Amino acid sequence: MRTVIVVGGSAAGLAAVQSLRREGYGERILVIGAEPHPPYDRPPLSKGFIANNLPFEHIRLGEQALLDELGAEWLVPARACELDLERRMLRLEADDRLRFDGLVVATGVSPLAFPGPSPHGVYTLRGLDDAEALRTALASAPRVAVIGTGVLGMEFAATARKIGLDVTVIGNAPHPLARQFPAAIGELLAARHREAGVILRLNAPVAGFEETSGHVSGVRLADGEVIPAELALVAIGSKPNVDWLRSSGLPIGDGILCDARCRAAPGVYAAGDVASWWHSGYGARLRIEHRMNATEQAGTAVKNLLGATEDFRPIPFMWSDQHDVKLQSYGVFPASGEMEIEGDMASGRFVALCHHQGRVVGALGWNAAKTLRQSRMRLAEAMEDIRLDEPTLTFA
Amino acid sequence: MRVIIEQAKCCGAGQCVLAAPDIFDQREDDGIVILLQENPSEESRADVLQAIKVCPALAIRLEG
Ligand SMILES: Cc1cc2nc3c(=O)[nH]c(=O)nc-3n(C[C@H](O)[C@H](O)[C@H](O)COP(=O)(O)OP(=O)(O)OC[C@H]3O[C@@H](n4cnc5c(N)ncnc54)[C@H](O)[C@@H]3O)c2cc1C
Ligand code: SF4
């Protein structure tokens, strides 16, 4: 292979470049990245970057020296807009055409917008530019409304509360993190948020926004009630960045549909939030929107691009910081799973195990990172024996 | 060789401890990395390199 192109210059893209070099690939690497910034870490954007006013240097992934050492050509900002599989050609928005022998797609996801028109003051949060705009807007002490009770929405609510603002979280689920974890965890988290002064409006579908001279003044619920707010964050999920691949013939569904080795087509691999792949351990198709997976998956995808034949069978891992709670989880939490608490839920430190088909398949730590890690072995053993009910699981 | 960690970047995933339990540990509640040996012996090099490779936050470096 003379040229490997990596599309997407963030967590998975950078990990792909690192893995290429680590595995001994010495030829040309081209990175096409839509953002103008050097690679940076997204998780702090909803946490310390806003709450503690962190400088960019703090969230950068890899110093300049490390990037230089890797010897890849970074074409940024540049956007890939078409893939010709037959001629092994990539077209950029600027109309350049680039030939490749191997391709790694790591284009991530974009936040879903709220349907209908959004006045000024309504934000989504995915990248550095979003976080900087939010940081500036939060400085004028608006009342904050967060739409969505997933990980991102709850983290942002905790952050806005930490800097002293009035915060209301609105969602149609019965408790936070309803798609990720069993109800008991979500309810405990809801209690922690209320204790910290966050107002939660659960089971409350949003109808739209109220505005005054083009700027948001409130969030209107389906029953007509208006929650006053000068700043609203929409955190209702995201969609894989695959539109540019629609004409390519690559299998596209909820993400790029890869096989068990992260391969989408001969010589074409995907990694990170955008990649859906067949997890041969769980016997299910997964797509994971978590940081750890971006690094791990890029590593395996690249090895396979270079000739290995390894299935990608990770134990999914995620973490989230909300108020003084450090949540971490390994494994999977099927809706039909049963929870068992190790330790005292009220103590502010415990591990919750998720049982499914007679095995422990998921483990969640609540301020118990170290103890949690010890349950990881059990999850690896169980992986072989269980089958997940859902055909597709998205961890987000 | 000298191992350098940046606790400010660490996300507490514990991957380094899995890779090199003699060199790294984690704080109990938030899982932030703790360095057990700053100057480990040459035998640990492969383990430390593995930890560097799997650390999602790029929070570990090796000098020498
Ligand atoms: C605010 C926030 C907080 C988070 N917190 C946590 C957390 O606490 N714990 C956790 O586990 N995970 C967290 N995550 C998730 C984690 O950041 C992601 O899983 C990770 O960033 C995925 O990396 P990626 O490289 O696959 O995708 P991305 O980081 O999204 O990178 C994709 C890159 O590709 C670029 N791109 C897209 N299309 C094109 C194109 N056509 N051409 C060129 N470039 C393109 C994009 O601009 C982007 O730079 C958080 C995410 C966000 C946004
Ligand atoms: S692997 Fe990296 S991020 Fe995880 S605990 Fe170790 S140093 Fe921290």
Short mmCIF file of C-alpha atoms and ligand atoms in Angstrom, two decimals:
data_model
loop_
_atom_site.label_atom_id
_atom_site.label_comp_id
_atom_site.label_asym_id
_atom_site.label_seq_id
_atom_site.Cartn_x
_atom_site.Cartn_y
_atom_site.Cartn_z
CA MET A 1 0.00 0.00 0.00
CA ARG A 2 1.44 3.33 -1.07
CA THR A 3 -1.21 5.63 0.36
CA VAL A 4 -3.60 5.27 3.27
CA ILE A 5 -6.21 8.00 3.67
CA VAL A 6 -7.87 8.60 7.02
CA VAL A 7 -11.06 10.64 6.83
CA GLY A 8 -11.79 12.40 10.13
CA GLY A 9 -8.96 13.85 12.19
CA SER A 10 -10.25 13.38 15.70
CA ALA A 11 -10.03 10.63 18.33
CA ALA A 12 -10.46 7.64 16.01
CA GLY A 13 -8.59 9.28 13.13
CA LEU A 14 -5.55 10.10 15.24
CA ALA A 15 -5.58 6.63 16.80
CA ALA A 16 -5.66 5.17 13.28
CA VAL A 17 -2.57 7.15 12.29
CA GLN A 18 -0.77 6.12 15.47
CA SER A 19 -1.67 2.48 14.89
CA LEU A 20 -0.53 2.57 11.29
CA ARG A 21 2.92 3.71 12.37
CA ARG A 22 3.00 1.39 15.35
CA GLU A 23 2.21 -1.56 13.10
CA GLY A 24 5.12 -0.62 10.89
CA TYR A 25 3.39 1.05 7.96
CA GLY A 26 5.96 3.49 6.64
CA GLU A 27 4.36 4.89 3.49
CA ARG A 28 2.18 7.91 2.91
CA ILE A 29 -0.67 8.77 5.28
CA LEU A 30 -3.13 11.55 4.44
CA VAL A 31 -5.60 12.78 7.02
CA ILE A 32 -8.67 14.66 5.79
CA GLY A 33 -10.26 16.57 8.66
CA ALA A 34 -13.22 18.94 8.49
CA GLU A 35 -12.26 20.85 11.63
CA PRO A 36 -9.48 23.46 11.48
CA HIS A 37 -8.11 22.49 14.91
CA PRO A 38 -5.47 19.91 15.75
CA PRO A 39 -6.98 16.75 17.29
CA TYR A 40 -8.58 17.34 20.68
CA ASP A 41 -10.59 15.43 23.21
CA ARG A 42 -14.35 15.98 23.25
CA PRO A 43 -15.29 14.65 26.70
CA PRO A 44 -14.00 17.74 28.57
CA LEU A 45 -16.19 19.99 26.39
CA SER A 46 -19.30 19.29 28.44
CA LYS A 47 -17.35 19.27 31.70
CA GLY A 48 -14.13 21.07 32.71
CA PHE A 49 -13.67 23.01 29.48
CA ILE A 50 -16.75 25.06 30.37
CA ALA A 51 -16.84 24.76 34.16
CA ASN A 52 -13.14 25.47 34.74
CA ASN A 53 -12.46 27.56 31.65
CA LEU A 54 -9.77 25.17 30.44
CA PRO A 55 -7.43 26.39 27.69
CA PHE A 56 -7.23 24.47 24.41
CA GLU A 57 -3.81 23.07 25.36
CA HIS A 58 -5.54 21.13 28.10
CA ILE A 59 -7.79 19.18 25.79
CA ARG A 60 -5.38 18.71 22.91
CA LEU A 61 -4.72 15.11 21.95
CA GLY A 62 -1.00 14.73 21.55
CA GLU A 63 1.50 17.56 21.49
CA GLN A 64 2.69 18.96 18.18
CA ALA A 65 5.90 16.94 18.56
CA LEU A 66 3.93 13.72 18.66
CA LEU A 67 1.97 14.66 15.57
CA ASP A 68 5.18 15.59 13.75
CA GLU A 69 6.75 12.30 14.71
CA LEU A 70 3.87 10.42 13.08
CA GLY A 71 4.76 11.93 9.72
CA ALA A 72 1.24 12.09 8.32
CA GLU A 73 0.02 14.86 6.03
CA TRP A 74 -2.91 16.68 7.62
CA LEU A 75 -5.22 18.25 5.10
CA VAL A 76 -7.29 20.50 7.36
CA PRO A 77 -9.76 21.96 7.13
CA ALA A 78 -10.95 19.80 4.27
CA ARG A 79 -14.11 17.79 3.82
CA ALA A 80 -14.44 14.53 1.93
CA CYS A 81 -17.62 14.59 -0.11
CA GLU A 82 -17.54 11.56 -2.38
CA LEU A 83 -16.00 8.12 -2.48
CA ASP A 84 -15.42 6.18 -5.70
CA LEU A 85 -14.71 2.64 -4.58
CA GLU A 86 -13.94 1.27 -7.99
CA ARG A 87 -11.30 3.84 -8.86
CA ARG A 88 -10.22 4.09 -5.22
CA MET A 89 -10.65 7.79 -5.30
CA LEU A 90 -11.80 10.33 -2.76
CA ARG A 91 -13.23 13.67 -3.80
CA LEU A 92 -12.90 16.65 -1.50
CA GLU A 93 -15.31 19.56 -1.28
CA ALA A 94 -12.68 21.75 -2.91
CA ASP A 95 -12.94 19.29 -5.83
CA ASP A 96 -9.49 17.76 -5.36
CA ARG A 97 -9.34 14.06 -6.10
CA LEU A 98 -7.11 11.83 -4.03
CA ARG A 99 -6.13 8.26 -4.77
CA PHE A 100 -5.81 5.74 -1.98
CA ASP A 101 -4.89 2.12 -1.52
CA GLY A 102 -6.33 1.86 1.96
CA LEU A 103 -9.06 3.97 3.58
CA VAL A 104 -10.09 4.45 7.20
CA VAL A 105 -13.36 6.30 7.74
CA ALA A 106 -13.57 8.00 11.14
CA THR A 107 -16.06 10.80 10.53
CA GLY A 108 -17.95 10.53 13.83
CA VAL A 109 -21.46 11.82 14.36
CA SER A 110 -23.35 15.14 14.32
CA PRO A 111 -25.92 16.27 16.85
CA LEU A 112 -29.57 16.00 15.87
CA ALA A 113 -31.25 19.39 15.66
CA PHE A 114 -34.67 20.01 17.15
CA PRO A 115 -37.26 19.75 14.36
CA GLY A 116 -38.52 23.13 13.16
CA PRO A 117 -36.97 26.56 13.35
CA SER A 118 -34.55 27.39 16.18
CA PRO A 119 -34.13 31.00 17.36
CA HIS A 120 -30.77 32.41 18.51
CA GLY A 121 -29.64 31.06 21.83
CA VAL A 122 -30.47 27.46 20.92
CA TYR A 123 -27.33 25.34 20.74
CA THR A 124 -26.05 21.84 20.12
CA LEU A 125 -22.70 20.63 21.46
CA ARG A 126 -20.26 18.47 19.57
CA GLY A 127 -17.08 20.39 18.83
CA LEU A 128 -14.70 23.00 20.19
CA ASP A 129 -16.46 25.82 18.37
CA ASP A 130 -19.80 24.85 19.94
CA ALA A 131 -18.23 24.67 23.40
CA GLU A 132 -16.56 28.05 23.01
CA ALA A 133 -19.80 29.66 21.86
CA LEU A 134 -21.62 28.10 24.81
CA ARG A 135 -18.96 29.20 27.24
CA THR A 136 -19.33 32.78 26.07
CA ALA A 137 -23.12 32.65 26.13
CA LEU A 138 -23.18 31.14 29.63
CA ALA A 139 -21.12 34.06 30.92
CA SER A 140 -24.12 36.37 30.57
CA ALA A 141 -25.92 34.26 33.19
CA PRO A 142 -28.91 33.06 31.19
CA ARG A 143 -31.53 30.72 32.55
CA VAL A 144 -30.62 27.40 30.96
CA ALA A 145 -32.91 24.76 29.51
CA VAL A 146 -31.49 21.42 28.44
CA ILE A 147 -33.56 19.27 26.13
CA GLY A 148 -32.64 15.62 26.45
CA THR A 149 -31.80 13.40 29.42
CA GLY A 150 -28.97 11.38 27.88
CA VAL A 151 -25.36 11.54 28.97
CA LEU A 152 -24.56 14.80 27.17
CA GLY A 153 -27.64 16.66 28.40
CA MET A 154 -27.18 15.60 32.01
CA GLU A 155 -23.48 16.49 31.97
CA PHE A 156 -24.12 19.90 30.52
CA ALA A 157 -26.85 20.50 33.12
CA ALA A 158 -24.42 19.65 35.92
CA THR A 159 -21.81 21.96 34.42
CA ALA A 160 -24.19 24.90 34.02
CA ARG A 161 -25.39 24.39 37.58
CA LYS A 162 -21.81 24.28 38.81
CA ILE A 163 -21.21 27.75 37.45
CA GLY A 164 -24.25 28.91 39.39
CA LEU A 165 -26.98 29.09 36.75
CA ASP A 166 -30.66 28.14 36.96
CA VAL A 167 -31.00 24.92 34.99
CA THR A 168 -34.02 22.91 33.89
CA VAL A 169 -33.62 19.60 32.09
CA ILE A 170 -36.56 18.54 29.96
CA GLY A 171 -37.03 15.10 28.47
CA ASN A 172 -39.73 12.67 27.47
CA ALA A 173 -38.12 9.71 29.24
CA PRO A 174 -39.18 8.78 32.79
CA HIS A 175 -35.64 9.19 34.17
CA PRO A 176 -32.16 10.25 33.01
CA LEU A 177 -30.00 7.87 30.98
CA ALA A 178 -33.05 5.72 30.30
CA ARG A 179 -31.55 4.30 27.11
CA GLN A 180 -28.26 3.40 28.78
CA PHE A 181 -28.98 2.03 32.21
CA PRO A 182 -31.70 0.44 34.32
CA ALA A 183 -34.23 2.70 36.04
CA ALA A 184 -32.68 2.45 39.52
CA ILE A 185 -29.50 4.15 38.31
CA GLY A 186 -31.37 6.85 36.43
CA GLU A 187 -33.53 7.57 39.45
CA LEU A 188 -30.56 7.86 41.75
CA LEU A 189 -28.92 10.20 39.28
CA ALA A 190 -32.10 12.28 39.09
CA ALA A 191 -32.04 12.61 42.88
CA ARG A 192 -28.42 13.77 42.79
CA HIS A 193 -29.24 16.41 40.18
CA ARG A 194 -32.24 17.67 42.18
CA GLU A 195 -30.11 17.87 45.29
CA ALA A 196 -27.68 20.04 43.36
CA GLY A 197 -30.53 22.35 42.39
CA VAL A 198 -31.22 21.20 38.84
CA ILE A 199 -34.92 21.15 37.98
CA LEU A 200 -35.97 18.02 36.11
CA ARG A 201 -39.05 17.89 33.92
CA LEU A 202 -39.40 14.23 33.03
CA ASN A 203 -42.07 12.60 30.84
CA ALA A 204 -42.39 16.05 29.30
CA PRO A 205 -42.23 16.15 25.48
CA VAL A 206 -41.08 19.47 24.02
CA ALA A 207 -43.21 21.19 21.39
CA GLY A 208 -40.89 24.05 20.39
CA PHE A 209 -39.32 27.35 21.35
CA GLU A 210 -40.70 30.71 22.41
CA GLU A 211 -38.78 33.72 21.20
CA THR A 212 -38.43 37.45 21.69
CA SER A 213 -36.96 39.41 18.75
CA GLY A 214 -35.38 36.29 17.32
CA HIS A 215 -33.80 35.12 20.57
CA VAL A 216 -35.05 32.17 22.57
CA SER A 217 -37.10 33.12 25.63
CA GLY A 218 -38.42 29.74 26.62
CA VAL A 219 -39.05 26.11 25.79
CA ARG A 220 -42.68 25.19 25.14
CA LEU A 221 -43.85 21.80 26.33
CA ALA A 222 -46.46 19.74 24.51
CA ASP A 223 -49.08 20.66 27.13
CA GLY A 224 -48.50 24.38 26.47
CA GLU A 225 -46.45 25.19 29.56
CA VAL A 226 -43.43 27.39 28.88
CA ILE A 227 -40.13 26.94 30.74
CA PRO A 228 -38.42 30.35 30.62
CA ALA A 229 -34.83 30.21 29.33
CA GLU A 230 -32.43 32.48 27.49
CA LEU A 231 -30.19 29.59 26.51
CA ALA A 232 -31.27 26.13 25.39
CA LEU A 233 -29.09 23.15 24.67
CA VAL A 234 -30.57 20.51 22.38
CA ALA A 235 -29.07 17.15 23.30
CA ILE A 236 -31.47 14.66 21.77
CA GLY A 237 -29.01 12.33 20.12
CA SER A 238 -26.84 12.28 17.05
CA LYS A 239 -26.58 10.85 13.58
CA PRO A 240 -23.55 9.23 11.97
CA ASN A 241 -21.72 11.38 9.41
CA VAL A 242 -22.35 9.12 6.43
CA ASP A 243 -24.20 11.34 3.95
CA TRP A 244 -21.06 11.85 1.88
CA LEU A 245 -20.87 8.08 1.39
CA ARG A 246 -24.41 7.54 0.11
CA SER A 247 -23.40 7.30 -3.55
CA SER A 248 -20.37 5.11 -2.85
CA GLY A 249 -22.09 1.77 -2.61
CA LEU A 250 -20.71 1.18 0.89
CA PRO A 251 -23.28 -0.51 3.12
CA ILE A 252 -24.89 2.27 5.15
CA GLY A 253 -27.50 1.92 7.87
CA ASP A 254 -27.20 3.29 11.36
CA GLY A 255 -23.58 4.16 10.57
CA ILE A 256 -21.23 2.38 8.20
CA LEU A 257 -22.12 -1.30 8.32
CA CYS A 258 -18.88 -3.21 8.81
CA ASP A 259 -18.17 -6.88 9.30
CA ALA A 260 -16.66 -8.35 12.48
CA ARG A 261 -13.25 -6.98 11.47
CA CYS A 262 -14.43 -3.38 10.99
CA ARG A 263 -14.25 -3.79 7.23
CA ALA A 264 -16.84 -2.04 5.04
CA ALA A 265 -15.36 -3.01 1.66
CA PRO A 266 -12.01 -4.39 0.51
CA GLY A 267 -9.35 -2.01 1.82
CA VAL A 268 -11.98 0.21 3.44
CA TYR A 269 -12.42 0.21 7.21
CA ALA A 270 -14.38 2.31 9.70
CA ALA A 271 -13.77 3.18 13.35
CA GLY A 272 -15.23 5.26 16.14
CA ASP A 273 -18.71 6.74 16.51
CA VAL A 274 -19.53 6.33 12.81
CA ALA A 275 -18.82 2.58 12.67
CA SER A 276 -21.42 -0.09 13.15
CA TRP A 277 -19.92 -3.55 13.24
CA TRP A 278 -20.77 -7.14 14.00
CA HIS A 279 -19.53 -7.91 17.51
CA SER A 280 -18.84 -11.60 17.23
CA GLY A 281 -18.57 -11.95 21.01
CA TYR A 282 -22.08 -10.72 21.71
CA GLY A 283 -23.50 -11.91 18.41
CA ALA A 284 -24.98 -8.49 17.77
CA ARG A 285 -24.41 -5.40 15.70
CA LEU A 286 -23.09 -2.52 17.79
CA ARG A 287 -22.29 1.12 17.29
CA ILE A 288 -20.66 2.84 20.23
CA GLU A 289 -20.48 6.59 20.78
CA HIS A 290 -17.86 6.55 23.50
CA ARG A 291 -14.33 7.77 23.66
CA MET A 292 -12.58 4.56 24.60
CA ASN A 293 -14.07 2.75 21.65
CA ALA A 294 -12.66 5.25 19.17
CA THR A 295 -9.11 4.37 20.20
CA GLU A 296 -9.66 0.63 20.48
CA GLN A 297 -11.58 0.24 17.27
CA ALA A 298 -9.13 2.29 15.23
CA GLY A 299 -6.37 -0.01 16.47
CA THR A 300 -8.08 -3.18 15.29
CA ALA A 301 -9.37 -1.67 12.05
CA VAL A 302 -5.86 -0.60 11.08
CA LYS A 303 -4.32 -3.95 11.93
CA ASN A 304 -6.86 -5.61 9.67
CA LEU A 305 -6.28 -3.07 6.92
CA LEU A 306 -2.62 -4.09 7.08
CA GLY A 307 -3.47 -7.76 6.71
CA ALA A 308 -4.49 -9.13 10.10
CA THR A 309 -7.74 -11.09 10.52
CA GLU A 310 -8.84 -10.04 13.99
CA ASP A 311 -12.45 -9.72 15.07
CA PHE A 312 -13.10 -6.57 17.08
CA ARG A 313 -14.61 -7.84 20.33
CA PRO A 314 -14.20 -5.18 23.00
CA ILE A 315 -15.99 -4.97 26.31
CA PRO A 316 -17.70 -1.59 25.82
CA PHE A 317 -16.57 1.07 28.27
CA MET A 318 -17.94 4.52 29.03
CA TRP A 319 -17.73 7.12 31.73
CA SER A 320 -19.58 10.26 32.65
CA ASP A 321 -18.99 12.98 35.24
CA GLN A 322 -22.03 14.67 36.77
CA HIS A 323 -21.74 16.80 39.92
CA ASP A 324 -19.59 14.74 42.28
CA VAL A 325 -20.56 11.45 40.63
CA LYS A 326 -18.12 9.55 38.48
CA LEU A 327 -20.08 6.95 36.54
CA GLN A 328 -18.24 4.28 34.66
CA SER A 329 -19.53 1.17 32.99
CA TYR A 330 -18.21 -1.92 31.32
CA GLY A 331 -20.20 -4.28 29.17
CA VAL A 332 -23.82 -4.10 28.12
CA PHE A 333 -27.12 -3.44 29.88
CA PRO A 334 -29.93 -5.16 27.98
CA ALA A 335 -33.39 -3.80 28.76
CA SER A 336 -34.39 -7.22 30.11
CA GLY A 337 -31.32 -7.45 32.38
CA GLU A 338 -31.64 -7.57 36.16
CA MET A 339 -29.64 -5.36 38.49
CA GLU A 340 -27.80 -6.42 41.58
CA ILE A 341 -26.18 -3.81 43.80
CA GLU A 342 -22.86 -4.58 45.46
CA GLY A 343 -22.42 -2.18 48.33
CA ASP A 344 -24.90 0.39 49.57
CA MET A 345 -26.63 2.51 46.99
CA ALA A 346 -27.14 5.31 49.51
CA SER A 347 -23.46 5.38 50.47
CA GLY A 348 -22.40 7.32 47.42
CA ARG A 349 -20.14 4.49 46.26
CA PHE A 350 -21.26 1.18 44.80
CA VAL A 351 -21.03 -1.20 41.88
CA ALA A 352 -24.18 -2.38 40.10
CA LEU A 353 -24.06 -5.63 38.16
CA CYS A 354 -26.41 -6.43 35.30
CA HIS A 355 -27.46 -10.09 34.99
CA HIS A 356 -28.72 -11.45 31.70
CA GLN A 357 -29.25 -15.07 30.68
CA GLY A 358 -27.67 -16.20 33.93
CA ARG A 359 -24.45 -14.25 33.46
CA VAL A 360 -23.08 -10.88 34.52
CA VAL A 361 -23.00 -8.85 31.30
CA GLY A 362 -22.68 -5.29 32.54
CA ALA A 363 -21.08 -3.55 35.51
CA LEU A 364 -21.55 0.05 36.51
CA GLY A 365 -19.45 1.89 39.04
CA TRP A 366 -20.77 4.88 40.99
CA ASN A 367 -17.65 6.57 42.37
CA ALA A 368 -16.07 3.13 42.41
CA ALA A 369 -13.68 3.07 39.48
CA LYS A 370 -11.14 0.78 40.98
CA THR A 371 -13.56 -1.82 42.33
CA LEU A 372 -15.39 -1.75 39.04
CA ARG A 373 -12.31 -2.63 37.06
CA GLN A 374 -12.10 -5.87 38.97
CA SER A 375 -15.46 -7.01 37.60
CA ARG A 376 -14.20 -6.67 34.07
CA MET A 377 -12.86 -10.24 33.93
CA ARG A 378 -16.30 -11.70 34.59
CA LEU A 379 -17.71 -9.76 31.70
CA ALA A 380 -15.12 -11.09 29.30
CA GLU A 381 -15.97 -14.65 30.28
CA ALA A 382 -19.71 -14.09 29.94
CA MET A 383 -19.41 -12.59 26.48
CA GLU A 384 -19.04 -15.97 24.82
CA ASP A 385 -22.18 -17.40 26.36
CA ILE A 386 -24.81 -14.77 25.95
CA ARG A 387 -26.83 -13.51 23.04
CA LEU A 388 -28.25 -10.01 23.05
CA ASP A 389 -31.92 -9.66 22.18
CA GLU A 390 -31.71 -6.41 20.28
CA PRO A 391 -30.31 -6.69 16.78
CA THR A 392 -28.67 -3.26 17.01
CA LEU A 393 -27.50 -1.46 20.10
CA THR A 394 -26.21 2.06 20.14
CA PHE A 395 -24.36 3.20 23.19
CA ALA A 396 -24.62 6.94 23.35
CA MET B 1 13.46 4.80 31.56
CA ARG B 2 11.09 7.30 33.11
CA VAL B 3 7.30 7.18 33.03
CA ILE B 4 5.39 10.46 32.98
CA ILE B 5 1.66 10.73 33.59
CA GLU B 6 -0.65 13.70 33.18
CA GLN B 7 -3.42 13.32 35.71
CA ALA B 8 -5.25 16.33 34.30
CA LYS B 9 -5.82 14.50 31.02
CA CYS B 10 -6.58 11.09 32.50
CA CYS B 11 -10.20 9.96 32.19
CA GLY B 12 -9.88 7.10 34.64
CA ALA B 13 -10.51 4.30 32.20
CA GLY B 14 -7.98 2.07 33.93
CA GLN B 15 -6.59 0.66 30.71
CA CYS B 16 -3.06 1.36 31.89
CA VAL B 17 -3.61 -0.70 35.05
CA LEU B 18 -4.83 -3.63 33.00
CA ALA B 19 -1.73 -3.39 30.83
CA ALA B 20 0.87 -2.75 33.54
CA PRO B 21 -0.48 -3.39 37.05
CA ASP B 22 2.98 -3.06 38.61
CA ILE B 23 3.46 0.44 37.25
CA PHE B 24 0.01 2.02 37.41
CA ASP B 25 -2.85 2.11 39.86
CA GLN B 26 -6.06 4.14 40.09
CA ARG B 27 -7.65 6.32 42.74
CA GLU B 28 -10.60 4.45 44.18
CA ASP B 29 -13.51 6.75 43.41
CA ASP B 30 -12.71 8.62 40.23
CA GLY B 31 -10.20 6.17 38.80
CA ILE B 32 -7.54 8.78 38.03
CA VAL B 33 -4.17 7.19 37.35
CA ILE B 34 -1.54 6.84 40.07
CA LEU B 35 2.07 6.13 39.17
CA LEU B 36 3.51 3.35 41.32
CA GLN B 37 6.98 3.35 39.80
CA GLU B 38 8.43 6.35 38.08
CA ASN B 39 11.60 4.57 37.02
CA PRO B 40 10.63 0.96 36.39
CA SER B 41 13.14 -1.65 35.34
CA GLU B 42 13.77 -2.48 31.71
CA GLU B 43 11.66 -5.66 32.01
CA SER B 44 8.53 -3.54 32.25
CA ARG B 45 9.13 -1.69 29.00
CA ALA B 46 6.75 -3.79 26.92
CA ASP B 47 3.98 -3.40 29.49
CA VAL B 48 4.45 0.36 29.70
CA LEU B 49 4.40 0.64 25.91
CA GLN B 50 1.17 -1.35 25.89
CA ALA B 51 -0.31 1.04 28.48
CA ILE B 52 0.69 4.04 26.34
CA LYS B 53 -0.93 2.41 23.36
CA VAL B 54 -4.28 1.74 25.02
CA CYS B 55 -4.59 4.94 27.06
CA PRO B 56 -7.43 6.81 25.32
CA ALA B 57 -6.43 10.16 26.79
CA LEU B 58 -2.79 10.00 25.64
CA ALA B 59 -1.92 10.75 29.26
CA ILE B 60 1.19 8.55 29.54
CA ARG B 61 4.66 9.18 28.13
CA LEU B 62 7.94 7.38 28.36
CA GLU B 63 11.35 9.01 28.38
CA GLY B 64 14.51 7.06 27.84
C1 LIG C 1 -19.42 17.07 24.62
C2 LIG C 1 -19.04 15.62 24.56
C3 LIG C 1 -18.74 14.93 25.73
C4 LIG C 1 -18.38 13.59 25.69
N1 LIG C 1 -18.09 12.95 26.86
C5 LIG C 1 -17.76 11.64 26.85
C6 LIG C 1 -17.47 10.95 28.06
O1 LIG C 1 -17.50 11.52 29.15
N2 LIG C 1 -17.12 9.65 28.00
C7 LIG C 1 -17.08 8.97 26.82
O2 LIG C 1 -16.78 7.78 26.83
N3 LIG C 1 -17.35 9.60 25.65
C8 LIG C 1 -17.70 10.91 25.64
N4 LIG C 1 -17.98 11.55 24.44
C9 LIG C 1 -17.93 10.79 23.19
C10 LIG C 1 -16.54 10.83 22.53
O3 LIG C 1 -16.04 12.13 22.50
C11 LIG C 1 -16.66 10.26 21.12
O4 LIG C 1 -16.98 8.90 21.25
C12 LIG C 1 -15.39 10.42 20.31
O5 LIG C 1 -15.10 11.75 20.09
C13 LIG C 1 -15.53 9.69 18.98
O6 LIG C 1 -14.42 9.92 18.18
P1 LIG C 1 -14.50 9.82 16.59
O7 LIG C 1 -13.13 10.14 16.13
O8 LIG C 1 -15.14 8.56 16.20
O9 LIG C 1 -15.53 10.95 16.13
P2 LIG C 1 -15.43 12.52 16.27
O10 LIG C 1 -14.70 12.86 17.52
O11 LIG C 1 -16.80 13.04 16.08
O12 LIG C 1 -14.53 12.97 15.05
C14 LIG C 1 -14.94 12.92 13.73
C15 LIG C 1 -14.20 13.97 12.95
O13 LIG C 1 -14.45 13.79 11.56
C16 LIG C 1 -14.72 15.04 10.98
N5 LIG C 1 -15.52 14.82 9.75
C17 LIG C 1 -16.83 14.49 9.66
N6 LIG C 1 -17.20 14.35 8.37
C18 LIG C 1 -16.10 14.59 7.63
C19 LIG C 1 -15.83 14.60 6.23
N7 LIG C 1 -16.78 14.31 5.33
N8 LIG C 1 -14.57 14.90 5.82
C20 LIG C 1 -13.59 15.18 6.72
N9 LIG C 1 -13.79 15.17 8.04
C21 LIG C 1 -15.02 14.88 8.50
C22 LIG C 1 -15.45 15.79 12.06
O14 LIG C 1 -15.41 17.18 11.82
C23 LIG C 1 -14.64 15.38 13.29
O15 LIG C 1 -13.53 16.20 13.46
C24 LIG C 1 -18.34 12.90 24.45
C25 LIG C 1 -18.67 13.59 23.28
C26 LIG C 1 -19.03 14.93 23.32
C27 LIG C 1 -19.37 15.65 22.05
S1 SF4 C 2 -5.35 4.45 30.60
FE1 SF4 C 2 -4.93 6.63 30.48
S2 SF4 C 2 -6.90 7.59 30.87
FE2 SF4 C 2 -7.05 5.48 31.56
S3 SF4 C 2 -6.54 5.51 33.72
FE3 SF4 C 2 -4.67 5.08 32.61
S4 SF4 C 2 -3.76 7.10 32.28
FE4 SF4 C 2 -5.86 7.45 32.84
#
